[in-house]
Amino acid sequence: MLHGELVAHRGYPRYYPENSLAGIRAAVASGARYVEVDVQLSRDGVPVLFHDRDLQRLCHRPGAIHDYTWAQLQTFDVYAGSDLTRLSRAPLAALSDLLTLIPTMPEVRFFIELKRVAFEQMGIEPVLGAVLPMLQPVAGQCCVISYQLDALKQVRDSTTLPIGAVIDNWSEREAPVLIELRSDYLFCNLKSLPEQGPLQWTDARLAVFESVDPQQARQLLARGVDLVETFAIGEMRQALGLGDGQRVDCDVLIIGGGIQGVGVAQAAAACGYRTQVLEQSDLAAATSSRSSKLIHGGLRYLESGQFTLVRKSLQERRILLDIAPELVQLVPFYIPVYRYSTRGPWTLRAGLSLYALLGGLDRQARFRRLSRARWPQLDGLQQQSLHSVFRYWDARTDDAALTRAVMASAQSLGAQLHCPARFVSAQAQSDQVTVRYQQDGQMQEITTRVLINAAGPWVDQILDGVSPPPRREAFDLVQGTHIVVADPAPSGVFYVESPQDGRAVFVMPWHGRTLIGTTETAYTGDPAAVTPLASEIDYLQRIYRHYFPASDATVVDSFAGLRVLPRSDSSLFDRPRDTLIETSLPRVVSLYGGKLTGYRATAQDVMQILRRWLPEPAQCLDTAQLPLEQVRVTSDE
């Protein structure tokens, strides 16, 4: 277990008064990274740290917090149990007193529970009006929690503060109002939990209250609970063997230096997590340097109904054009329509209109039908039987260069790259993953809070070395071949239809030459041995000659990459292109598939999942705002 998985419940009540500043300081001194406190309002509207509905147990006074003004409450002491020694009594504290401490404890997250009795006595608006403005200066370290879901909704709608719903019964988690709330945390009474089985709830981090039994806490964490509240933070930490935060070597360890792996590395490092990447050969050595080099929404995916994927990809295209202008450029795409084409002009116009709509109808989403007078300027495109030509805009990139740029950004934020380094095995435990790898002929061992399997077509080979064995997703490896011909680069990207099978194929500029691709061929061999097939090269040459009859189509280069596509009964061409994220084994996350364009969005999805196993970051930089610059490589690289 990690120290981040224990919450100091009301400070350190075993030895100090509940919700007292002394108890909070003692809890943090014992290593607490999470502290929960309770807030009610005095009669004159001052937020006070206090749990009970009345003052009898803790202050030995009649009445309740809301019956007294803050001036009166300042004269009251709060006690720990019946022992009235110096350490077990302290003055009542106001929320403002705590707020003076929070900036001095930057590694600690505070859960501020707004008590039901406060809402009952004062109403939602007065309570939120008194508390929320005070929390804004320390919003990065605070989370508002409560049983009062209507109040939490207002917190969600009006602030950037995370929220946590509190429930007494596990069955309440199914309530539609709770699911709709999209709470960041869910706090539940452990007495209501089922005795067996996994314990997780949507994307929220699950916290339970309250335990002083180390064995019980260990079992809860093994079942998927993220946080265990305890009154005995010091003793629980000692019994569970918690260290000082340096017990693990890193927070996030990623296997795979392709675009998906480096994207996660950048996102993790941007949140301040200690991040390391293991790459077996070189950055972008496989699929991430053998793509179609496009940053696009995927016009053809509209035919298979993948509208969400297209919309997300177009959003990412806009971001990459802004943050990586040296690497990602908008270029014209031309779609010729012949009298024999399977997709006629009206079909294409409808598809391009929907594409523009999903792209936000901005300048990048415009398209037009070219006049016949422009056709002779289209790089020798076949004119016979040509009916129409549509032009729209999408973007292209150097995929390997983009991968290197993202990794360089991650490294500038503190991430480390081990390359070449070969993964050997991983042992997953409830609190960490121990990974063995080979580098420079030596066996190395590293411990991490979470392991990310971003090995692309090697994803299952990595899982072969993971213990206990995670669940695996059924997938197919699909080979995609491109050829480079000697003809000069065209003025834009041509989106043509194979006369043989109706597949979409791109003809595009690439380093002064013409690049044609791609194919889709089922592959079952060693991912390292993938190579273009003679039949694929011939297939692409035929398509190119068909549309550009004056060319000689002399092949000067060819390459093949592997896509990871979910197994299904549909054709390879129509398979979904979304990234599948598998998390059946705690602390081990495997990525299946994914598009070059969507690497950054996929990384954000992964970081949402990792929240259940990582300490809450004090601050995350927005990767949508981090500039990406081309990494200059020497000729021998």
XYZ file of C-alpha atoms in Angstrom:
637
model
C 0.000 0.000 0.000
C 1.101 3.582 -0.587
C 0.903 6.482 1.826
C -1.382 8.224 -0.664
C -4.040 5.576 -0.002
C -4.666 6.490 3.627
C -6.726 9.529 4.599
C -6.210 11.120 7.994
C -9.867 11.186 9.061
C -10.550 14.411 10.985
C -6.803 14.779 11.559
C -5.361 12.395 14.173
C -8.238 11.617 16.619
C -6.420 8.782 18.357
C -4.290 11.349 20.194
C -5.569 14.806 19.267
C -9.003 16.423 19.223
C -10.963 15.905 16.023
C -10.580 18.638 13.404
C -8.044 20.481 15.563
C -5.053 22.227 14.019
C -2.786 20.255 16.340
C -4.239 16.975 15.101
C -3.920 18.046 11.464
C -0.283 19.038 11.922
C 0.428 15.726 13.683
C -1.227 13.749 10.886
C 0.861 15.468 8.230
C 3.994 15.005 10.336
C 3.176 11.281 10.365
C 3.237 11.275 6.573
C -0.424 11.825 5.692
C -0.914 12.989 2.122
C -4.686 13.208 2.468
C -6.574 14.836 5.352
C -10.345 15.024 5.827
C -11.970 17.776 7.904
C -15.603 18.711 8.633
C -17.151 22.160 8.277
C -20.282 23.713 9.795
C -21.373 27.350 10.120
C -21.631 29.350 13.306
C -24.771 31.402 13.958
C -23.150 34.402 12.276
C -22.019 32.380 9.226
C -18.363 31.641 10.027
C -17.140 28.220 8.760
C -15.942 26.163 11.745
C -14.099 22.817 11.782
C -16.473 20.478 13.604
C -18.103 17.083 13.019
C -20.984 16.356 15.456
C -24.527 17.693 15.289
C -24.207 18.910 18.894
C -21.384 20.036 21.165
C -21.787 17.553 23.990
C -19.316 14.796 23.033
C -16.467 16.989 21.842
C -16.901 20.271 23.744
C -18.933 19.194 26.791
C -21.360 22.052 26.061
C -25.082 22.247 25.341
C -26.439 23.182 21.959
C -24.787 23.038 18.530
C -22.328 25.019 16.431
C -25.116 26.981 14.744
C -26.454 28.137 18.132
C -23.385 30.274 18.871
C -21.533 33.127 17.222
C -17.908 32.674 16.288
C -16.907 35.044 19.065
C -18.558 32.712 21.556
C -17.178 29.538 19.947
C -13.640 30.873 20.193
C -13.853 30.435 23.944
C -14.701 26.717 23.641
C -12.239 23.852 23.749
C -12.621 20.568 21.884
C -11.491 17.380 23.633
C -10.133 13.994 22.571
C -12.148 11.400 24.501
C -12.465 11.853 28.252
C -8.778 12.558 28.927
C -8.341 16.252 29.646
C -4.557 16.378 29.352
C -2.891 19.239 27.531
C -2.431 17.321 24.267
C -6.017 16.083 24.202
C -7.684 19.494 24.245
C -7.471 22.355 21.795
C -9.462 25.433 20.863
C -12.129 25.128 18.210
C -10.652 26.085 14.829
C -12.202 28.030 12.005
C -11.775 27.096 8.366
C -9.736 30.270 7.943
C -7.211 28.898 10.474
C -6.765 25.776 8.360
C -6.346 27.840 5.211
C -3.279 29.494 6.679
C -1.701 26.031 7.048
C -2.581 24.539 3.671
C 0.015 26.481 1.578
C 2.733 25.253 3.949
C 1.752 21.634 3.136
C 1.915 21.585 -0.687
C 1.998 17.767 -0.938
C -1.236 17.306 1.010
C -4.785 17.209 -0.372
C -7.600 18.252 1.964
C -11.125 16.889 1.769
C -13.487 19.563 3.073
C -16.742 17.888 4.129
C -19.690 20.245 4.280
C -21.920 18.711 6.943
C -25.582 17.936 6.397
C -26.556 19.758 9.594
C -25.122 22.971 8.156
C -27.301 22.763 5.060
C -30.346 21.867 7.143
C -29.882 24.869 9.412
C -28.515 27.461 6.974
C -29.480 26.355 3.480
C -27.315 25.519 0.482
C -26.629 29.036 -0.765
C -25.419 30.492 2.568
C -23.122 27.537 3.224
C -21.564 27.583 -0.240
C -21.379 31.365 -0.187
C -19.403 31.263 3.051
C -17.053 28.410 2.152
C -16.311 28.395 -1.589
C -14.705 31.867 -1.892
C -12.358 30.934 0.948
C -11.246 27.751 -0.854
C -10.481 29.341 -4.210
C -6.906 30.459 -3.325
C -6.044 26.853 -2.375
C -8.311 25.108 -4.907
C -5.459 22.951 -6.168
C -5.209 21.255 -2.768
C -8.865 20.994 -1.769
C -11.819 18.819 -2.667
C -15.353 19.541 -1.447
C -17.235 16.465 -0.239
C -20.736 16.074 1.143
C -23.852 13.947 1.447
C -25.760 16.892 -0.051
C -25.624 16.151 -3.790
C -27.508 19.288 -4.852
C -24.829 21.362 -3.158
C -22.070 19.380 -4.874
C -23.700 20.013 -8.240
C -23.514 23.747 -7.587
C -19.859 23.398 -6.620
C -19.226 21.517 -9.880
C -21.076 24.114 -11.967
C -19.627 27.243 -10.364
C -16.007 26.367 -9.492
C -13.025 24.303 -10.599
C -12.897 22.489 -7.268
C -13.093 18.680 -7.424
C -16.024 17.153 -5.590
C -16.696 13.962 -3.647
C -20.087 12.420 -2.920
C -20.560 10.717 0.466
C -22.972 7.791 0.861
C -23.803 5.451 3.719
C -24.817 2.459 1.629
C -22.986 0.864 -1.291
C -26.259 0.380 -3.166
C -26.741 4.151 -3.344
C -23.973 4.360 -5.931
C -26.514 3.239 -8.554
C -28.725 6.292 -8.035
C -29.120 8.209 -11.342
C -28.565 11.550 -9.627
C -25.213 10.339 -8.289
C -24.094 8.962 -11.643
C -25.104 12.183 -13.390
C -23.103 14.217 -10.874
C -19.785 12.828 -12.254
C -18.157 13.048 -8.846
C -14.351 12.928 -8.685
C -14.475 10.877 -5.488
C -17.014 8.585 -3.864
C -16.858 8.146 -0.079
C -18.749 5.140 1.264
C -19.285 3.557 4.669
C -17.267 0.334 4.606
C -19.887 -1.430 6.747
C -22.208 -1.432 3.729
C -19.702 -2.954 1.300
C -20.221 -6.460 -0.068
C -17.961 -9.004 1.577
C -16.332 -10.160 -1.648
C -15.632 -9.013 -5.173
C -14.028 -5.963 -6.802
C -14.874 -2.477 -5.563
C -14.758 0.271 -8.158
C -17.162 2.941 -9.348
C -17.002 4.686 -12.738
C -13.968 6.968 -13.057
C -14.231 8.312 -9.508
C -11.691 7.393 -6.872
C -13.347 5.252 -4.208
C -12.760 6.088 -0.538
C -14.163 4.191 2.447
C -14.557 5.160 6.066
C -13.379 4.217 8.626
C -10.733 1.620 9.562
C -7.961 1.191 12.094
C -7.302 -2.419 11.061
C -4.265 -2.751 8.737
C -5.352 -6.157 7.448
C -8.801 -4.859 6.624
C -7.322 -1.847 4.837
C -4.973 -4.065 2.856
C -7.869 -6.248 1.731
C -9.953 -3.236 0.723
C -7.147 -1.866 -1.406
C -6.630 -5.225 -3.055
C -10.318 -5.176 -4.065
C -9.965 -1.814 -5.824
C -10.587 0.770 -3.083
C -8.380 3.818 -3.619
C -8.466 5.560 -0.240
C -9.075 4.294 3.292
C -9.936 6.824 5.974
C -8.442 6.156 9.397
C -8.387 7.755 12.844
C -4.914 6.286 13.476
C -2.838 7.563 10.595
C 0.578 7.035 12.191
C -0.038 3.509 13.436
C -1.667 2.435 10.175
C 1.216 3.775 8.141
C 3.716 1.946 10.308
C 1.747 -1.317 10.274
C 1.420 -1.205 6.507
C 5.100 -0.432 5.979
C 4.546 2.926 4.315
C 7.633 4.917 3.398
C 8.285 8.581 2.823
C 7.171 8.684 -0.793
C 10.521 7.496 -2.172
C 9.721 3.820 -1.644
C 8.959 3.470 -5.335
C 11.429 4.575 -7.975
C 8.845 6.308 -10.143
C 5.156 7.054 -10.344
C 4.526 6.095 -13.979
C 6.560 3.613 -16.005
C 5.708 3.295 -19.693
C 6.755 0.467 -21.987
C 6.933 1.654 -25.566
C 8.419 4.707 -27.229
C 5.792 5.107 -29.931
C 3.432 8.059 -30.136
C 0.966 6.589 -27.611
C 3.663 5.875 -25.040
C 5.386 9.244 -25.302
C 1.978 10.949 -25.212
C 1.266 9.373 -21.826
C 4.792 10.270 -20.681
C 4.204 13.925 -21.526
C 0.812 14.000 -19.791
C 2.167 12.296 -16.652
C 5.231 14.521 -16.455
C 3.020 17.580 -16.977
C 1.273 16.657 -13.707
C 4.575 16.388 -11.859
C 4.678 12.606 -11.692
C 8.050 10.875 -11.795
C 7.879 9.311 -15.227
C 10.119 6.868 -17.079
C 9.889 5.246 -20.516
C 11.398 1.929 -21.619
C 11.889 1.562 -25.383
C 13.384 -1.610 -26.857
C 15.045 -0.062 -29.924
C 14.385 3.604 -30.749
C 11.646 6.195 -30.555
C 9.017 5.685 -33.272
C 10.940 2.662 -34.509
C 7.821 0.715 -35.566
C 4.224 1.763 -36.255
C 4.779 5.390 -35.271
C 7.161 5.923 -38.203
C 5.199 3.830 -40.706
C 1.821 5.538 -40.724
C 0.153 7.558 -43.464
C 1.661 10.716 -41.902
C -1.746 12.360 -41.523
C -3.255 14.426 -38.718
C -6.890 14.176 -39.708
C -10.393 13.423 -38.560
C -10.759 10.364 -40.755
C -13.337 11.259 -43.385
C -13.903 7.612 -44.290
C -14.805 6.702 -40.693
C -18.104 8.512 -41.192
C -19.228 5.613 -43.379
C -18.948 3.220 -40.431
C -20.651 5.620 -38.011
C -17.572 6.525 -35.939
C -18.782 10.095 -35.405
C -17.350 10.519 -31.903
C -13.924 9.426 -33.112
C -14.053 11.863 -36.024
C -15.137 14.770 -33.836
C -12.436 14.083 -31.271
C -9.797 13.702 -33.988
C -10.770 17.014 -35.580
C -10.501 18.704 -32.191
C -7.028 17.227 -31.775
C -6.079 18.337 -35.280
C -6.924 21.922 -34.316
C -4.805 21.666 -31.170
C -1.790 20.207 -32.985
C -1.928 22.860 -35.693
C -1.667 25.454 -32.905
C 1.027 23.887 -30.723
C 3.171 22.257 -33.432
C 3.108 24.502 -36.530
C 6.603 23.347 -37.499
C 5.490 19.705 -37.471
C 1.826 19.756 -38.489
C 0.695 21.662 -41.583
C -2.717 22.113 -43.169
C -2.705 20.931 -46.808
C -5.361 20.591 -49.539
C -6.948 17.179 -50.076
C -8.479 16.353 -53.449
C -11.182 13.734 -53.994
C -11.747 12.910 -57.674
C -15.137 11.468 -58.572
C -15.415 9.430 -61.762
C -18.489 8.156 -63.510
C -17.673 4.674 -62.222
C -16.868 5.719 -58.605
C -18.871 3.950 -55.922
C -19.325 7.241 -54.023
C -21.057 9.846 -56.141
C -20.866 13.651 -55.874
C -23.945 13.954 -53.668
C -22.668 11.310 -51.273
C -19.315 13.061 -51.013
C -20.912 16.470 -50.571
C -23.019 15.096 -47.730
C -19.983 13.444 -46.132
C -17.850 16.571 -46.422
C -20.673 18.686 -44.986
C -20.922 16.392 -41.968
C -17.117 16.415 -41.670
C -17.184 20.220 -41.651
C -19.959 20.236 -39.057
C -18.043 17.871 -36.764
C -14.976 20.083 -37.256
C -16.816 23.115 -35.910
C -17.459 24.822 -39.256
C -14.243 26.826 -38.923
C -11.828 27.786 -41.678
C -10.105 24.421 -41.528
C -13.405 22.673 -42.242
C -14.223 24.383 -45.541
C -14.558 22.447 -48.773
C -15.482 23.221 -52.364
C -16.069 21.637 -55.723
C -13.315 22.625 -58.167
C -14.191 24.012 -61.581
C -13.181 22.059 -64.688
C -10.670 24.806 -65.514
C -8.633 23.713 -62.467
C -8.465 20.032 -63.332
C -5.402 20.219 -65.655
C -3.419 21.654 -62.717
C -3.912 18.534 -60.575
C -0.515 16.872 -61.078
C -1.479 14.756 -64.083
C -4.657 13.309 -62.565
C -6.581 11.087 -65.000
C -9.159 13.274 -66.777
C -11.059 10.614 -68.704
C -14.510 9.932 -67.181
C -13.747 12.488 -64.443
C -17.040 13.920 -63.193
C -16.124 16.115 -60.216
C -13.223 17.050 -57.941
C -13.765 18.108 -54.327
C -11.154 19.924 -52.291
C -11.109 20.066 -48.511
C -8.381 20.644 -45.905
C -6.669 18.308 -43.491
C -3.169 18.112 -42.040
C -0.033 16.037 -42.487
C 3.083 15.511 -40.402
C 6.314 13.588 -40.077
C 5.110 10.943 -37.641
C 8.557 10.027 -36.310
C 9.494 13.688 -35.862
C 6.245 14.326 -33.985
C 6.957 11.375 -31.683
C 10.441 12.699 -30.939
C 9.031 16.167 -30.241
C 6.474 14.841 -27.747
C 9.158 12.803 -25.948
C 11.421 15.874 -25.838
C 8.568 17.814 -24.246
C 8.105 15.035 -21.688
C 11.830 15.069 -20.911
C 11.788 18.845 -20.450
C 9.146 18.228 -17.775
C 11.330 15.661 -16.001
C 10.534 12.347 -17.730
C 13.395 9.900 -18.322
C 13.959 7.694 -21.377
C 15.765 4.331 -21.250
C 16.633 3.347 -24.821
C 17.409 0.716 -25.880
C 15.940 -1.199 -22.939
C 14.155 -4.538 -23.180
C 11.285 -5.365 -20.825
C 11.675 -8.750 -19.085
C 8.932 -9.114 -16.461
C 6.617 -7.315 -14.051
C 5.144 -8.317 -10.698
C 2.002 -6.370 -9.796
C 1.120 -5.879 -6.130
C -1.593 -3.918 -4.360
C 0.668 -0.900 -3.895
C 3.256 -1.038 -6.703
C 4.613 -2.885 -9.717
C 8.151 -4.255 -9.784
C 9.590 -4.285 -13.306
C 12.719 -6.028 -14.541
C 14.382 -4.943 -17.774
C 17.678 -5.370 -19.557
C 19.857 -2.454 -20.588
C 23.489 -2.449 -21.720
C 23.668 -6.169 -21.041
C 22.720 -5.695 -17.394
C 19.509 -6.727 -15.654
C 17.844 -3.777 -13.939
C 14.906 -3.567 -11.512
C 12.587 -0.626 -10.944
C 9.446 -0.119 -8.857
C 6.573 2.047 -10.029
C 3.142 3.017 -8.814
C 1.619 2.204 -12.224
C 2.786 0.415 -15.357
C 1.590 1.484 -18.813
C 1.812 -1.123 -21.565
C 2.016 1.014 -24.724
C 3.982 -1.525 -26.749
C 1.713 -1.374 -29.802
C 1.804 -4.678 -31.717
C 3.901 -6.150 -28.877
C 1.140 -5.483 -26.310
C 0.440 -9.176 -25.676
C 4.129 -10.101 -25.534
C 4.486 -7.626 -22.675
C 1.494 -9.155 -20.900
C 3.188 -12.555 -21.168
C 5.707 -11.271 -18.624
C 3.199 -9.713 -16.209
C 2.153 -11.535 -13.036
C -0.593 -12.082 -12.045
C -1.850 -12.421 -15.630
C -4.145 -9.548 -16.687
C -7.167 -9.998 -18.894
C -6.385 -9.730 -22.609
C -8.421 -8.122 -25.344
C -8.994 -10.012 -28.589
C -7.387 -8.172 -31.472
C -5.915 -8.620 -34.928
C -2.662 -7.280 -36.269
C -3.243 -5.591 -39.596
C -0.355 -4.774 -41.901
C -0.402 -1.471 -43.741
C 2.124 -0.964 -46.530
C 3.171 2.296 -48.190
C 5.367 2.828 -51.225
C 7.400 5.856 -52.236
C 7.756 6.429 -55.977
C 10.282 8.566 -57.809
C 7.748 11.066 -59.141
C 7.969 14.592 -57.717
C 5.702 15.385 -54.806
C 2.140 16.342 -55.750
C 0.750 19.742 -54.804
C -1.612 18.205 -52.270
C -3.000 14.922 -50.999
C -5.182 12.912 -53.368
C -7.837 10.747 -51.761
C -8.641 8.095 -54.349
C -10.714 4.949 -54.507
C -9.124 1.644 -55.430
C -10.711 0.443 -58.692
C -10.211 -3.137 -57.468
C -12.041 -3.127 -54.130
C -13.275 0.400 -53.443
C -10.825 1.009 -50.570
C -9.623 4.542 -49.892
C -5.944 5.166 -50.728
C -3.881 8.335 -50.288
C -1.393 9.767 -52.793
C 0.611 12.450 -51.051
C 3.847 14.441 -50.923
C 6.723 13.020 -48.860
C 10.212 14.555 -48.770
C 10.055 15.654 -52.402
C 8.660 12.322 -53.629
C 5.216 10.736 -53.865
C 3.933 8.460 -51.101
C 1.067 6.019 -51.757
C -0.779 3.985 -49.139
C -2.067 2.092 -47.473
C -3.071 -1.573 -47.572
C -4.854 -3.683 -44.979
C -3.554 -7.237 -44.729
C -4.026 -9.591 -41.781
C -0.698 -10.368 -40.101
C 0.175 -13.207 -37.720
C 3.960 -13.224 -37.503
C 6.606 -11.561 -35.364
C 5.888 -7.802 -35.261
C 9.590 -7.122 -35.752
C 9.587 -9.047 -39.030
C 6.795 -7.184 -40.818
C 7.767 -6.191 -44.359
C 5.907 -5.053 -47.503
C 4.528 -7.898 -49.606
C 5.097 -7.956 -53.332
C 1.322 -8.181 -53.818
C 0.816 -5.032 -51.749
C 3.417 -3.090 -53.700
C 1.816 -4.184 -56.968
C -1.637 -3.238 -55.622
C -0.516 0.293 -54.759
C 1.382 0.747 -58.032
C -1.725 -0.238 -60.012
C -3.860 2.283 -58.155
C -1.278 5.020 -58.687
C -0.911 4.290 -62.414
C -4.683 4.186 -62.796
C -5.105 7.737 -61.510
C -1.800 9.151 -62.745
C -1.228 7.381 -66.090
C 1.733 9.550 -67.134
C 3.830 8.423 -64.164
C 6.348 5.587 -64.256
C 5.565 4.553 -60.634
C 9.138 3.429 -60.017
C 9.318 2.364 -56.355
C 12.287 3.884 -54.523
C 11.219 2.892 -51.015
C 8.521 0.947 -49.194
C 7.641 0.271 -45.580
C 5.025 -1.615 -43.582
C 3.566 -0.969 -40.145
C 1.114 -2.854 -37.952
C -2.206 -1.636 -36.621
C -3.849 -3.211 -33.570
C -7.577 -3.531 -34.335
C -10.297 -5.102 -32.166
C -11.337 -8.533 -33.361
C -14.799 -8.617 -34.928
C -16.763 -10.019 -37.843
C -16.529 -6.775 -39.815
C -13.948 -6.195 -42.528
C -10.525 -4.884 -41.585
C -11.366 -1.659 -43.409
C -14.436 -1.024 -41.216
C -13.004 -1.914 -37.786
C -13.222 0.821 -35.083
C -10.062 2.916 -34.697
C -10.625 4.031 -31.097
C -7.977 3.213 -28.515
C -9.033 0.437 -26.147
C -7.703 0.890 -22.586
C -7.589 -2.299 -20.495
C -7.331 -2.072 -16.671
C -8.384 -5.471 -15.305
C -5.209 -5.780 -13.202
C -4.795 -2.889 -10.727
C -1.865 -0.619 -11.539
C -1.304 -2.174 -14.980
C -2.839 -0.365 -17.963
C -2.620 -1.719 -21.518
C -3.321 0.334 -24.634
C -4.688 -1.424 -27.688
C -4.595 0.450 -30.973
C -4.997 4.181 -31.378
C -4.581 6.830 -34.040
C -1.609 9.133 -34.493
C -3.959 12.121 -34.480
C -5.550 11.225 -31.153
C -2.440 10.438 -29.100
C -2.869 13.466 -26.804
C -6.564 12.787 -26.102
C -5.747 9.136 -25.385
C -3.099 10.251 -22.889
C -5.672 12.401 -21.106
C -8.021 9.414 -20.881
C -5.206 7.341 -19.400
C -4.442 10.015 -16.803
C -8.085 9.973 -15.713
C -7.778 6.239 -15.077
C -4.481 6.622 -13.216
C -6.053 8.969 -10.677
C -7.225 5.938 -8.683
C -3.613 4.847 -8.058
C -1.636 8.103 -7.977
C -1.497 10.920 -5.433
C -3.507 13.925 -6.524
C -1.158 16.351 -8.298
C -0.851 19.869 -6.979
C -1.090 21.169 -10.546
C -1.203 19.797 -14.098
C 0.052 21.707 -17.108
C -2.320 21.534 -20.063
C -0.664 19.565 -22.867
C -2.988 21.341 -25.304
C -0.991 24.487 -24.495
C 2.540 23.047 -24.495
C 4.434 23.945 -27.706
C 6.059 21.091 -29.606
C 9.270 21.821 -31.456
C 11.063 19.674 -33.995
C 14.038 17.774 -32.609
C 17.036 18.090 -34.904
C 18.804 14.768 -35.399
C 22.261 14.200 -36.832
C 22.725 12.271 -40.057
C 23.945 9.113 -38.298
C 20.766 8.926 -36.207
